[in-house]
PDB file of C-alpha atoms in Angstrom:
ATOM      1  CA  MET X  11      38.313  74.250  74.619  1.00 82.00           C
ATOM      2  CA  ARG X  12      35.539  75.131  72.270  1.00 91.00           C
ATOM      3  CA  TYR X  13      31.955  76.240  72.731  1.00 95.00           C
ATOM      4  CA  LEU X  14      29.503  72.866  72.344  1.00 96.00           C
ATOM      5  CA  THR X  15      26.363  74.900  71.160  1.00 97.00           C
ATOM      6  CA  PHE X  16      22.743  73.493  72.222  1.00 97.00           C
ATOM      7  CA  ALA X  17      19.306  74.427  69.687  1.00 98.00           C
ATOM      8  CA  LEU X  18      16.789  74.237  71.435  1.00 97.00           C
ATOM      9  CA  THR X  19      12.996  74.206  70.860  1.00 96.00           C
ATOM     10  CA  LYS X  20      11.600  77.429  71.958  1.00 94.00           C
ATOM     11  CA  GLY X  21       8.873  76.735  74.672  1.00 92.00           C
ATOM     12  CA  ARG X  22       8.050  73.858  76.984  1.00 92.00           C
ATOM     13  CA  LEU X  23      10.668  71.761  75.683  1.00 94.00           C
ATOM     14  CA  ALA X  24      13.290  74.109  76.059  1.00 94.00           C
ATOM     15  CA  GLY X  25      11.985  75.070  79.687  1.00 93.00           C
ATOM     16  CA  LYS X  26      11.846  71.168  80.449  1.00 95.00           C
ATOM     17  CA  THR X  27      15.519  70.457  78.723  1.00 96.00           C
ATOM     18  CA  MET X  28      17.379  73.528  80.835  1.00 94.00           C
ATOM     19  CA  LYS X  29      15.297  71.701  84.213  1.00 94.00           C
ATOM     20  CA  MET X  30      17.154  68.918  83.266  1.00 95.00           C
ATOM     21  CA  LEU X  31      20.348  70.320  82.831  1.00 95.00           C
ATOM     22  CA  GLU X  32      20.104  72.287  85.718  1.00 94.00           C
ATOM     23  CA  SER X  33      20.199  68.943  87.545  1.00 93.00           C
ATOM     24  CA  LEU X  34      23.439  68.126  86.265  1.00 93.00           C
ATOM     25  CA  GLY X  35      25.084  71.185  87.225  1.00 93.00           C
ATOM     26  CA  ILE X  36      24.408  73.055  83.429  1.00 92.00           C
ATOM     27  CA  THR X  37      22.785  76.056  84.107  1.00 89.00           C
ATOM     28  CA  CYS X  38      23.051  79.655  82.071  1.00 86.00           C
ATOM     29  CA  GLU X  39      21.454  82.192  84.124  1.00 83.00           C
ATOM     30  CA  GLU X  40      21.521  84.728  81.058  1.00 81.00           C
ATOM     31  CA  MET X  41      18.311  82.894  79.868  1.00 83.00           C
ATOM     32  CA  LYS X  42      16.412  83.460  82.854  1.00 81.00           C
ATOM     33  CA  GLU X  43      16.494  87.069  82.276  1.00 80.00           C
ATOM     34  CA  LYS X  44      12.710  87.769  81.203  1.00 79.00           C
ATOM     35  CA  ASP X  45      13.144  91.260  79.324  1.00 80.00           C
ATOM     36  CA  SER X  46      16.617  89.789  77.497  1.00 80.00           C
ATOM     37  CA  ARG X  47      17.013  90.652  73.518  1.00 85.00           C
ATOM     38  CA  LYS X  48      20.068  88.242  73.228  1.00 88.00           C
ATOM     39  CA  LEU X  49      19.559  85.740  70.946  1.00 92.00           C
ATOM     40  CA  ILE X  50      22.670  83.561  71.718  1.00 94.00           C
ATOM     41  CA  PHE X  51      23.008  82.291  75.612  1.00 94.00           C
ATOM     42  CA  ILE X  52      26.753  81.284  77.273  1.00 93.00           C
ATOM     43  CA  ASN X  53      27.723  79.819  79.697  1.00 92.00           C
ATOM     44  CA  GLU X  54      31.453  80.880  79.681  1.00 93.00           C
ATOM     45  CA  GLU X  55      32.686  78.535  82.778  1.00 93.00           C
ATOM     46  CA  LEU X  56      31.285  75.721  81.391  1.00 93.00           C
ATOM     47  CA  LYS X  57      31.910  76.773  77.659  1.00 95.00           C
ATOM     48  CA  LEU X  58      28.491  76.389  76.431  1.00 95.00           C
ATOM     49  CA  LYS X  59      26.112  78.081  74.043  1.00 96.00           C
ATOM     50  CA  PHE X  60      22.183  78.160  73.711  1.00 96.00           C
ATOM     51  CA  PHE X  61      19.900  79.197  71.460  1.00 96.00           C
ATOM     52  CA  LEU X  62      15.951  79.130  71.061  1.00 96.00           C
ATOM     53  CA  ALA X  63      14.359  77.956  67.463  1.00 96.00           C
ATOM     54  CA  LYS X  64      11.108  77.248  66.027  1.00 96.00           C
ATOM     55  CA  GLY X  65      10.773  73.135  66.476  1.00 95.00           C
ATOM     56  CA  PRO X  66      11.525  72.423  62.420  1.00 96.00           C
ATOM     57  CA  ASP X  67      14.411  74.703  62.494  1.00 98.00           C
ATOM     58  CA  VAL X  68      16.763  72.640  65.094  1.00 98.00           C
ATOM     59  CA  PRO X  69      17.199  69.466  63.236  1.00 98.00           C
ATOM     60  CA  THR X  70      18.607  71.783  60.493  1.00 98.00           C
ATOM     61  CA  TYR X  71      20.919  74.039  63.064  1.00 98.00           C
ATOM     62  CA  VAL X  72      22.074  70.283  64.146  1.00 98.00           C
ATOM     63  CA  GLU X  73      22.658  68.900  60.684  1.00 98.00           C
ATOM     64  CA  TYR X  74      24.534  71.722  59.066  1.00 98.00           C
ATOM     65  CA  GLY X  75      26.855  72.229  62.381  1.00 97.00           C
ATOM     66  CA  ALA X  76      25.527  75.473  63.232  1.00 98.00           C
ATOM     67  CA  ALA X  77      24.636  73.552  66.566  1.00 98.00           C
ATOM     68  CA  ASP X  78      26.376  70.561  68.139  1.00 98.00           C
ATOM     69  CA  ILE X  79      23.451  69.045  70.005  1.00 98.00           C
ATOM     70  CA  GLY X  80      19.400  69.769  69.672  1.00 98.00           C
ATOM     71  CA  VAL X  81      16.419  68.741  71.547  1.00 98.00           C
ATOM     72  CA  ALA X  82      13.089  68.654  69.719  1.00 97.00           C
ATOM     73  CA  GLY X  83      10.161  66.782  69.369  1.00 97.00           C
ATOM     74  CA  ARG X  84      10.356  62.825  67.647  1.00 97.00           C
ATOM     75  CA  ASP X  85       7.877  64.576  64.935  1.00 97.00           C
ATOM     76  CA  THR X  86       9.831  67.063  63.764  1.00 97.00           C
ATOM     77  CA  ILE X  87      12.675  65.276  63.696  1.00 97.00           C
ATOM     78  CA  ILE X  88      11.347  62.124  61.404  1.00 97.00           C
ATOM     79  CA  GLU X  89       9.063  64.811  59.548  1.00 97.00           C
ATOM     80  CA  GLU X  90      12.561  67.096  58.910  1.00 96.00           C
ATOM     81  CA  GLY X  91      14.675  64.033  57.907  1.00 96.00           C
ATOM     82  CA  ARG X  92      17.997  65.692  58.542  1.00 97.00           C
ATOM     83  CA  LYS X  93      20.954  63.659  58.763  1.00 97.00           C
ATOM     84  CA  VAL X  94      21.293  63.779  62.686  1.00 98.00           C
ATOM     85  CA  HIS X  95      22.110  61.422  65.101  1.00 97.00           C
ATOM     86  CA  GLU X  96      18.914  60.755  67.585  1.00 97.00           C
ATOM     87  CA  VAL X  97      20.789  59.739  70.566  1.00 97.00           C
ATOM     88  CA  LEU X  98      18.584  59.844  73.558  1.00 97.00           C
ATOM     89  CA  ASP X  99      14.558  60.008  74.414  1.00 97.00           C
ATOM     90  CA  LEU X 100      14.283  62.574  77.215  1.00 96.00           C
ATOM     91  CA  GLY X 101      11.318  60.738  78.229  1.00 93.00           C
ATOM     92  CA  PHE X 102       9.048  64.502  78.305  1.00 94.00           C
ATOM     93  CA  GLY X 103       6.148  65.911  75.463  1.00 93.00           C
ATOM     94  CA  LYS X 104       4.975  62.145  75.638  1.00 94.00           C
ATOM     95  CA  CYS X 105       1.845  61.841  72.696  1.00 96.00           C
ATOM     96  CA  ARG X 106       1.423  59.947  69.854  1.00 97.00           C
ATOM     97  CA  MET X 107       1.203  60.301  66.092  1.00 98.00           C
ATOM     98  CA  CYS X 108      -1.950  59.067  64.818  1.00 98.00           C
ATOM     99  CA  VAL X 109      -4.511  58.640  62.083  1.00 98.00           C
ATOM    100  CA  CYS X 110      -7.803  60.123  63.095  1.00 98.00           C
ATOM    101  CA  GLY X 111     -11.145  60.416  61.575  1.00 97.00           C
ATOM    102  CA  ARG X 112     -15.078  59.761  62.084  1.00 97.00           C
ATOM    103  CA  GLU X 113     -15.775  56.243  63.133  1.00 96.00           C
ATOM    104  CA  GLU X 114     -16.998  55.154  59.420  1.00 94.00           C
ATOM    105  CA  ALA X 115     -13.785  56.281  58.041  1.00 95.00           C
ATOM    106  CA  LYS X 116     -12.172  52.713  59.896  1.00 95.00           C
ATOM    107  CA  ASP X 117     -13.899  50.897  56.894  1.00 94.00           C
ATOM    108  CA  LEU X 118     -11.937  52.706  54.072  1.00 93.00           C
ATOM    109  CA  LEU X 119      -8.347  52.181  56.277  1.00 94.00           C
ATOM    110  CA  ASN X 120      -9.412  48.426  56.467  1.00 93.00           C
ATOM    111  CA  ARG X 121     -10.435  48.180  52.855  1.00 92.00           C
ATOM    112  CA  HIS X 122      -7.000  50.170  51.741  1.00 89.00           C
ATOM    113  CA  GLU X 123      -9.259  52.704  49.301  1.00 89.00           C
ATOM    114  CA  LEU X 124      -7.637  55.876  47.940  1.00 94.00           C
ATOM    115  CA  ILE X 125      -8.778  58.209  50.518  1.00 96.00           C
ATOM    116  CA  ARG X 126      -7.415  61.403  51.045  1.00 97.00           C
ATOM    117  CA  VAL X 127      -4.824  62.477  53.908  1.00 98.00           C
ATOM    118  CA  ALA X 128      -4.660  66.062  55.469  1.00 98.00           C
ATOM    119  CA  THR X 129      -1.537  66.721  57.539  1.00 98.00           C
ATOM    120  CA  LYS X 130       0.865  69.001  59.063  1.00 97.00           C
ATOM    121  CA  TYR X 131       3.051  66.187  58.416  1.00 98.00           C
ATOM    122  CA  PRO X 132       3.320  65.221  54.857  1.00 98.00           C
ATOM    123  CA  ASN X 133       6.328  62.807  55.095  1.00 97.00           C
ATOM    124  CA  ILE X 134       5.269  60.662  58.447  1.00 98.00           C
ATOM    125  CA  ALA X 135       2.115  60.370  56.734  1.00 98.00           C
ATOM    126  CA  LYS X 136       3.289  59.138  53.471  1.00 97.00           C
ATOM    127  CA  ASP X 137       6.034  56.828  54.962  1.00 97.00           C
ATOM    128  CA  TYR X 138       3.269  55.298  57.003  1.00 97.00           C
ATOM    129  CA  PHE X 139       0.579  54.812  54.329  1.00 97.00           C
ATOM    130  CA  TYR X 140       2.975  54.110  51.464  1.00 96.00           C
ATOM    131  CA  ASN X 141       5.523  51.885  53.270  1.00 95.00           C
ATOM    132  CA  LYS X 142       3.642  50.556  56.373  1.00 95.00           C
ATOM    133  CA  LYS X 143       0.145  50.322  54.971  1.00 94.00           C
ATOM    134  CA  HIS X 144       1.001  49.612  51.364  1.00 94.00           C
ATOM    135  CA  GLN X 145      -2.196  51.711  51.021  1.00 93.00           C
ATOM    136  CA  THR X 146      -2.155  54.803  48.260  1.00 93.00           C
ATOM    137  CA  VAL X 147      -3.572  57.758  49.460  1.00 96.00           C
ATOM    138  CA  GLU X 148      -3.956  61.635  48.380  1.00 97.00           C
ATOM    139  CA  LEU X 149      -2.238  63.580  50.622  1.00 98.00           C
ATOM    140  CA  ILE X 150      -2.857  67.504  51.796  1.00 98.00           C
ATOM    141  CA  LYS X 151      -0.601  69.657  53.212  1.00 97.00           C
ATOM    142  CA  MET X 152      -2.199  71.769  55.754  1.00 97.00           C
ATOM    143  CA  ASN X 153      -1.144  74.428  58.348  1.00 94.00           C
ATOM    144  CA  GLY X 154      -3.959  75.006  60.701  1.00 90.00           C
ATOM    145  CA  SER X 155      -6.634  73.197  62.997  1.00 91.00           C
ATOM    146  CA  ILE X 156      -6.402  69.895  61.211  1.00 95.00           C
ATOM    147  CA  GLU X 157      -9.076  68.798  62.979  1.00 95.00           C
ATOM    148  CA  LEU X 158     -11.457  70.668  60.517  1.00 95.00           C
ATOM    149  CA  ALA X 159     -10.571  68.851  57.460  1.00 97.00           C
ATOM    150  CA  PRO X 160     -12.890  65.638  57.897  1.00 97.00           C
ATOM    151  CA  ILE X 161     -15.363  67.358  59.251  1.00 95.00           C
ATOM    152  CA  VAL X 162     -15.729  69.558  56.353  1.00 96.00           C
ATOM    153  CA  GLY X 163     -15.213  67.086  53.848  1.00 96.00           C
ATOM    154  CA  LEU X 164     -11.889  67.912  52.604  1.00 97.00           C
ATOM    155  CA  SER X 165     -10.252  64.619  53.317  1.00 97.00           C
ATOM    156  CA  GLU X 166     -11.909  61.292  55.239  1.00 97.00           C
ATOM    157  CA  VAL X 167      -9.188  61.490  57.980  1.00 98.00           C
ATOM    158  CA  ILE X 168      -6.207  63.316  59.455  1.00 98.00           C
ATOM    159  CA  VAL X 169      -2.365  62.344  60.527  1.00 98.00           C
ATOM    160  CA  ASP X 170      -2.108  64.519  63.631  1.00 97.00           C
ATOM    161  CA  ILE X 171      -0.427  64.688  67.164  1.00 96.00           C
ATOM    162  CA  VAL X 172      -2.435  63.356  69.577  1.00 96.00           C
ATOM    163  CA  GLU X 173      -2.051  64.351  73.349  1.00 92.00           C
ATOM    164  CA  THR X 174      -5.278  63.754  75.327  1.00 90.00           C
ATOM    165  CA  GLY X 175      -7.870  63.192  72.189  1.00 91.00           C
ATOM    166  CA  THR X 176     -10.203  66.072  73.906  1.00 93.00           C
ATOM    167  CA  THR X 177     -10.395  68.027  71.036  1.00 91.00           C
ATOM    168  CA  LEU X 178     -10.969  64.916  68.760  1.00 94.00           C
ATOM    169  CA  LYS X 179     -13.815  64.056  71.382  1.00 95.00           C
ATOM    170  CA  GLU X 180     -15.369  67.576  71.116  1.00 94.00           C
ATOM    171  CA  ASN X 181     -15.020  67.048  67.254  1.00 94.00           C
ATOM    172  CA  GLY X 182     -17.006  63.233  66.667  1.00 96.00           C
ATOM    173  CA  LEU X 183     -13.664  62.101  65.852  1.00 97.00           C
ATOM    174  CA  VAL X 184     -11.720  59.220  67.063  1.00 97.00           C
ATOM    175  CA  VAL X 185      -8.246  57.426  66.829  1.00 97.00           C
ATOM    176  CA  LEU X 186      -8.379  54.875  64.463  1.00 97.00           C
ATOM    177  CA  GLU X 187      -4.699  53.878  63.916  1.00 97.00           C
ATOM    178  CA  GLU X 188      -1.250  54.447  65.791  1.00 97.00           C
ATOM    179  CA  VAL X 189       1.287  55.617  63.944  1.00 98.00           C
ATOM    180  CA  CYS X 190       4.126  56.183  66.490  1.00 97.00           C
ATOM    181  CA  PRO X 191       4.869  57.197  70.232  1.00 96.00           C
ATOM    182  CA  LEU X 192       6.342  60.480  70.075  1.00 97.00           C
ATOM    183  CA  SER X 193       8.591  62.656  72.709  1.00 97.00           C
ATOM    184  CA  ALA X 194      11.541  64.992  72.849  1.00 97.00           C
ATOM    185  CA  ARG X 195      14.768  63.588  71.649  1.00 98.00           C
ATOM    186  CA  MET X 196      18.061  64.711  71.991  1.00 98.00           C
ATOM    187  CA  ILE X 197      19.766  64.953  68.669  1.00 98.00           C
ATOM    188  CA  VAL X 198      23.586  65.415  67.552  1.00 98.00           C
ATOM    189  CA  ASN X 199      25.729  66.707  64.713  1.00 98.00           C
ATOM    190  CA  PRO X 200      27.503  63.294  63.289  1.00 97.00           C
ATOM    191  CA  VAL X 201      31.115  65.513  62.762  1.00 97.00           C
ATOM    192  CA  SER X 202      30.597  67.246  66.651  1.00 97.00           C
ATOM    193  CA  MET X 203      30.011  63.632  67.905  1.00 96.00           C
ATOM    194  CA  ARG X 204      33.365  62.473  66.209  1.00 96.00           C
ATOM    195  CA  MET X 205      35.220  65.659  67.225  1.00 95.00           C
ATOM    196  CA  GLU X 206      33.911  65.853  70.871  1.00 94.00           C
ATOM    197  CA  ASN X 207      32.887  62.442  71.241  1.00 93.00           C
ATOM    198  CA  GLU X 208      34.190  62.727  75.112  1.00 95.00           C
ATOM    199  CA  ARG X 209      31.980  65.725  76.310  1.00 95.00           C
ATOM    200  CA  ILE X 210      29.521  65.147  74.371  1.00 96.00           C
ATOM    201  CA  LYS X 211      29.099  61.108  75.372  1.00 96.00           C
ATOM    202  CA  LYS X 212      29.665  62.470  79.144  1.00 96.00           C
ATOM    203  CA  LEU X 213      26.675  64.739  78.851  1.00 95.00           C
ATOM    204  CA  ILE X 214      24.457  61.473  77.580  1.00 96.00           C
ATOM    205  CA  THR X 215      25.747  59.267  80.114  1.00 96.00           C
ATOM    206  CA  ASN X 216      24.842  61.665  82.863  1.00 96.00           C
ATOM    207  CA  LEU X 217      21.202  62.745  81.370  1.00 96.00           C
ATOM    208  CA  ARG X 218      20.740  58.697  81.237  1.00 95.00           C
ATOM    209  CA  GLU X 219      21.430  58.090  84.845  1.00 95.00           C
ATOM    210  CA  LEU X 220      19.216  61.084  85.802  1.00 94.00           C
ATOM    211  CA  LEU X 221      16.620  59.649  83.692  1.00 93.00           C
ATOM    212  CA  ARG X 222      16.978  56.093  85.384  1.00 93.00           C
ATOM    213  CA  GLU X 223      16.725  57.425  88.631  1.00 91.00           C
ATOM    214  CA  GLU X 224      13.481  59.409  87.596  1.00 86.00           C
ATOM    215  CA  GLN X 225      11.959  56.316  86.337  1.00 84.00           C
ATOM    216  CA  ASN X 226      13.079  54.300  89.508  1.00 86.00           C
ATOM    217  CA  SER X 227      11.795  57.371  91.872  1.00 82.00           C
ATOM    218  CA  HIS X 228       8.437  57.101  90.121  1.00 77.00           C
ATOM    219  CA  ALA X 229       8.153  53.419  90.303  1.00 75.00           C
ATOM    220  CA  ASN X 230       8.891  53.192  94.498  1.00 71.00           C
TER     221      ASN X 230
END
């Protein structure tokens, strides 16, 4: 039996994913060693390998078959646009992709004016403005604190992830439009899906069942 390889997004997403997998009896003790310098963690018994990667790299590893399965935020998956199967919403890491700016920028959006949009997510922003709103905009790709852009007059609005909205509020900005809801998703390499159909399907089914049980226990 060949190894099934998982690429997990470093940080909170990896931690929460491993917690979920542990509920199904899928563990990887090597990952718990705090000072480990290993890059690949193995569960020999279950023939599984795990490695941690930066969010935007996870879909790349999965598309090229270096990983069979990946877990990344939906923002990353859409922005990267890789050829992968998105198979499951894992239900954590929930937030929203939004158009934000000062209150008065709402008029510019309603009038479909040519405006400047600063964002870390140019592909998502382009798709939203060009294909959904049919509004021509000038996109400015940024890497740091996006909230700064409308404050210093670099752009009229920003497209960014909003969790609580506290940072926006503190800087006199508001959510103007919602682009899409986001959360952690499981993705699978198309070839792996065919070759390892049984093992991957079983994992997806078990995770789905686990998520259903969690939802039911919250509902009660």
